[in-house]
Amino acid sequence: MAVWSRLRTRPEPDSGGGGRRRRRWPYVVAALVLVLGVGGYIAFDRARPYLHGSGCEAAAGTSTMPLDLQQAANASTISAVAFRKQLPERAAVIAYATAIQESHIRNLADGDRDSVGMFQQRPSQGWGSPAKLRDPVQSTSKFFDALVKVKDYLDRDLHDAAQRVQRSADGSAYAQHESDGKLLAQVFTGRQPAGARCWYPPDKQTASRRPDAIREMRRAFGARLQVDGPGPLTAGAPSRPDSWNGVKVTNARAGWAVAAWAVTHAQIYGLHEIRYAGRHWQSDAGHDGWTSDKNAPTDHVIIR
């Protein structure tokens, strides 16, 4: 019995094939894991621009404010008009708080009674035609024109200054938006470098209309904004996506205000890349915001 027991437990002779197969198996598994990992990364990298959807963000320090594409474009326009009129940052803060309360910084087609636009200005109250009041540049310009007529508006409480312009039912409501107004003014007037970013998926990218973008930018910022570069600028000129234009700036604050305007209008005008002061923003990686670009100039904002 003891001999029989030993014979039963004696291992079968190994011809070598089974052992090699067992030794190869961990390598096969590792190779499959590697292939699946690489394939998953490639799939994620291709899908990543679609995962975030569309949106914008204004950020300064630890404070952030989410915006949609329309809100961000309108917000940058408010600061651009303030730049054209050479108004202090406080004027922009009052304008932002007012626009947040009246329309959430959206260009509304209608509102209470005959109110329209970002500031819900009323044609019947002498603000102008509905078409002009739905033009963000013109409606903002009208708001600032009225604001500077308010005596000592810079020294007044925000809600008091805003109410003397708007004459709304409850002027105290503007006060609640002062902190958001300060954040937006800090970002879009350029005091906060690289504070604005926008993103949208590739299927929302529009055809390049850079000449139109430059003309609209100069309409908002004013004719003193100098533009050069090889890209055509004349009305009706075809856009060349492989070319570029440069907006000349005399200081960092003006540069970042222009850069923020370009980023927030990129989807509208099919802009692909903005470069300034050692950083750049690219439409196909918009959610990453402003990344390092050591060759980006400090005297021009490059728009492609």
JSON list of N, CA and C in Angstrom, two decimals, residues 67-71 74 99-100 102-109 116-120 134:
[
{"chain": "A", "resi": 67, "resn": "LEU", "atom": "N", "xyz": [-19.19, 80.74, -16.38]},
{"chain": "A", "resi": 67, "resn": "LEU", "atom": "CA", "xyz": [-19.96, 81.51, -17.34]},
{"chain": "A", "resi": 67, "resn": "LEU", "atom": "C", "xyz": [-20.23, 80.63, -18.55]},
{"chain": "A", "resi": 68, "resn": "ASP", "atom": "N", "xyz": [-21.32, 80.89, -19.26]},
{"chain": "A", "resi": 68, "resn": "ASP", "atom": "CA", "xyz": [-21.47, 80.22, -20.54]},
{"chain": "A", "resi": 68, "resn": "ASP", "atom": "C", "xyz": [-20.79, 81.09, -21.60]},
{"chain": "A", "resi": 69, "resn": "LEU", "atom": "N", "xyz": [-20.75, 80.60, -22.83]},
{"chain": "A", "resi": 69, "resn": "LEU", "atom": "CA", "xyz": [-20.01, 81.31, -23.88]},
{"chain": "A", "resi": 69, "resn": "LEU", "atom": "C", "xyz": [-20.57, 82.70, -24.13]},
{"chain": "A", "resi": 70, "resn": "GLN", "atom": "N", "xyz": [-21.90, 82.84, -24.12]},
{"chain": "A", "resi": 70, "resn": "GLN", "atom": "CA", "xyz": [-22.48, 84.16, -24.36]},
{"chain": "A", "resi": 70, "resn": "GLN", "atom": "C", "xyz": [-22.18, 85.11, -23.21]},
{"chain": "A", "resi": 71, "resn": "GLN", "atom": "N", "xyz": [-22.31, 84.64, -21.99]},
{"chain": "A", "resi": 71, "resn": "GLN", "atom": "CA", "xyz": [-22.02, 85.49, -20.84]},
{"chain": "A", "resi": 71, "resn": "GLN", "atom": "C", "xyz": [-20.58, 85.99, -20.87]},
{"chain": "A", "resi": 74, "resn": "ASN", "atom": "N", "xyz": [-20.04, 88.65, -23.56]},
{"chain": "A", "resi": 74, "resn": "ASN", "atom": "CA", "xyz": [-20.62, 89.92, -23.13]},
{"chain": "A", "resi": 74, "resn": "ASN", "atom": "C", "xyz": [-19.80, 90.57, -22.02]},
{"chain": "A", "resi": 99, "resn": "ALA", "atom": "N", "xyz": [-25.54, 94.26, -14.87]},
{"chain": "A", "resi": 99, "resn": "ALA", "atom": "CA", "xyz": [-25.87, 93.28, -15.92]},
{"chain": "A", "resi": 99, "resn": "ALA", "atom": "C", "xyz": [-26.20, 91.92, -15.32]},
{"chain": "A", "resi": 100, "resn": "ILE", "atom": "N", "xyz": [-25.54, 91.54, -14.23]},
{"chain": "A", "resi": 100, "resn": "ILE", "atom": "CA", "xyz": [-25.86, 90.27, -13.57]},
{"chain": "A", "resi": 100, "resn": "ILE", "atom": "C", "xyz": [-27.30, 90.30, -13.05]},
{"chain": "A", "resi": 102, "resn": "GLU", "atom": "N", "xyz": [-29.81, 92.32, -13.98]},
{"chain": "A", "resi": 102, "resn": "GLU", "atom": "CA", "xyz": [-30.82, 92.55, -15.01]},
{"chain": "A", "resi": 102, "resn": "GLU", "atom": "C", "xyz": [-31.01, 91.38, -15.96]},
{"chain": "A", "resi": 103, "resn": "SER", "atom": "N", "xyz": [-29.91, 90.70, -16.32]},
{"chain": "A", "resi": 103, "resn": "SER", "atom": "CA", "xyz": [-30.02, 89.69, -17.39]},
{"chain": "A", "resi": 103, "resn": "SER", "atom": "C", "xyz": [-29.12, 88.48, -17.21]},
{"chain": "A", "resi": 104, "resn": "HIS", "atom": "N", "xyz": [-28.40, 88.39, -16.10]},
{"chain": "A", "resi": 104, "resn": "HIS", "atom": "CA", "xyz": [-27.36, 87.37, -15.94]},
{"chain": "A", "resi": 104, "resn": "HIS", "atom": "C", "xyz": [-26.32, 87.49, -17.05]},
{"chain": "A", "resi": 105, "resn": "ILE", "atom": "N", "xyz": [-26.07, 88.70, -17.48]},
{"chain": "A", "resi": 105, "resn": "ILE", "atom": "CA", "xyz": [-25.09, 89.06, -18.53]},
{"chain": "A", "resi": 105, "resn": "ILE", "atom": "C", "xyz": [-25.44, 88.40, -19.86]},
{"chain": "A", "resi": 106, "resn": "ARG", "atom": "N", "xyz": [-26.73, 88.28, -20.12]},
{"chain": "A", "resi": 106, "resn": "ARG", "atom": "CA", "xyz": [-27.17, 87.71, -21.40]},
{"chain": "A", "resi": 106, "resn": "ARG", "atom": "C", "xyz": [-27.88, 88.80, -22.21]},
{"chain": "A", "resi": 107, "resn": "ASN", "atom": "N", "xyz": [-27.78, 88.68, -23.50]},
{"chain": "A", "resi": 107, "resn": "ASN", "atom": "CA", "xyz": [-28.36, 89.67, -24.40]},
{"chain": "A", "resi": 107, "resn": "ASN", "atom": "C", "xyz": [-29.81, 89.27, -24.70]},
{"chain": "A", "resi": 108, "resn": "LEU", "atom": "N", "xyz": [-30.71, 89.63, -23.81]},
{"chain": "A", "resi": 108, "resn": "LEU", "atom": "CA", "xyz": [-32.10, 89.18, -23.89]},
{"chain": "A", "resi": 108, "resn": "LEU", "atom": "C", "xyz": [-32.88, 89.93, -24.96]},
{"chain": "A", "resi": 109, "resn": "ALA", "atom": "N", "xyz": [-33.73, 89.19, -25.65]},
{"chain": "A", "resi": 109, "resn": "ALA", "atom": "CA", "xyz": [-34.56, 89.80, -26.69]},
{"chain": "A", "resi": 109, "resn": "ALA", "atom": "C", "xyz": [-35.72, 90.58, -26.10]},
{"chain": "A", "resi": 116, "resn": "VAL", "atom": "N", "xyz": [-34.95, 95.39, -23.08]},
{"chain": "A", "resi": 116, "resn": "VAL", "atom": "CA", "xyz": [-34.18, 94.48, -23.91]},
{"chain": "A", "resi": 116, "resn": "VAL", "atom": "C", "xyz": [-32.70, 94.57, -23.55]},
{"chain": "A", "resi": 117, "resn": "GLY", "atom": "N", "xyz": [-31.94, 93.54, -23.99]},
{"chain": "A", "resi": 117, "resn": "GLY", "atom": "CA", "xyz": [-30.49, 93.58, -23.89]},
{"chain": "A", "resi": 117, "resn": "GLY", "atom": "C", "xyz": [-29.93, 93.21, -22.53]},
{"chain": "A", "resi": 118, "resn": "MET", "atom": "N", "xyz": [-28.62, 93.36, -22.39]},
{"chain": "A", "resi": 118, "resn": "MET", "atom": "CA", "xyz": [-27.92, 93.02, -21.16]},
{"chain": "A", "resi": 118, "resn": "MET", "atom": "C", "xyz": [-28.37, 93.83, -19.97]},
{"chain": "A", "resi": 119, "resn": "PHE", "atom": "N", "xyz": [-28.60, 95.11, -20.20]},
{"chain": "A", "resi": 119, "resn": "PHE", "atom": "CA", "xyz": [-28.94, 96.01, -19.09]},
{"chain": "A", "resi": 119, "resn": "PHE", "atom": "C", "xyz": [-30.45, 96.26, -19.00]},
{"chain": "A", "resi": 120, "resn": "GLN", "atom": "N", "xyz": [-31.22, 95.54, -19.83]},
{"chain": "A", "resi": 120, "resn": "GLN", "atom": "CA", "xyz": [-32.68, 95.67, -19.82]},
{"chain": "A", "resi": 120, "resn": "GLN", "atom": "C", "xyz": [-33.11, 97.14, -19.92]},
{"chain": "A", "resi": 134, "resn": "ARG", "atom": "N", "xyz": [-29.82, 95.83, -28.22]},
{"chain": "A", "resi": 134, "resn": "ARG", "atom": "CA", "xyz": [-29.42, 94.42, -28.27]},
{"chain": "A", "resi": 134, "resn": "ARG", "atom": "C", "xyz": [-28.03, 94.25, -28.83]}
]
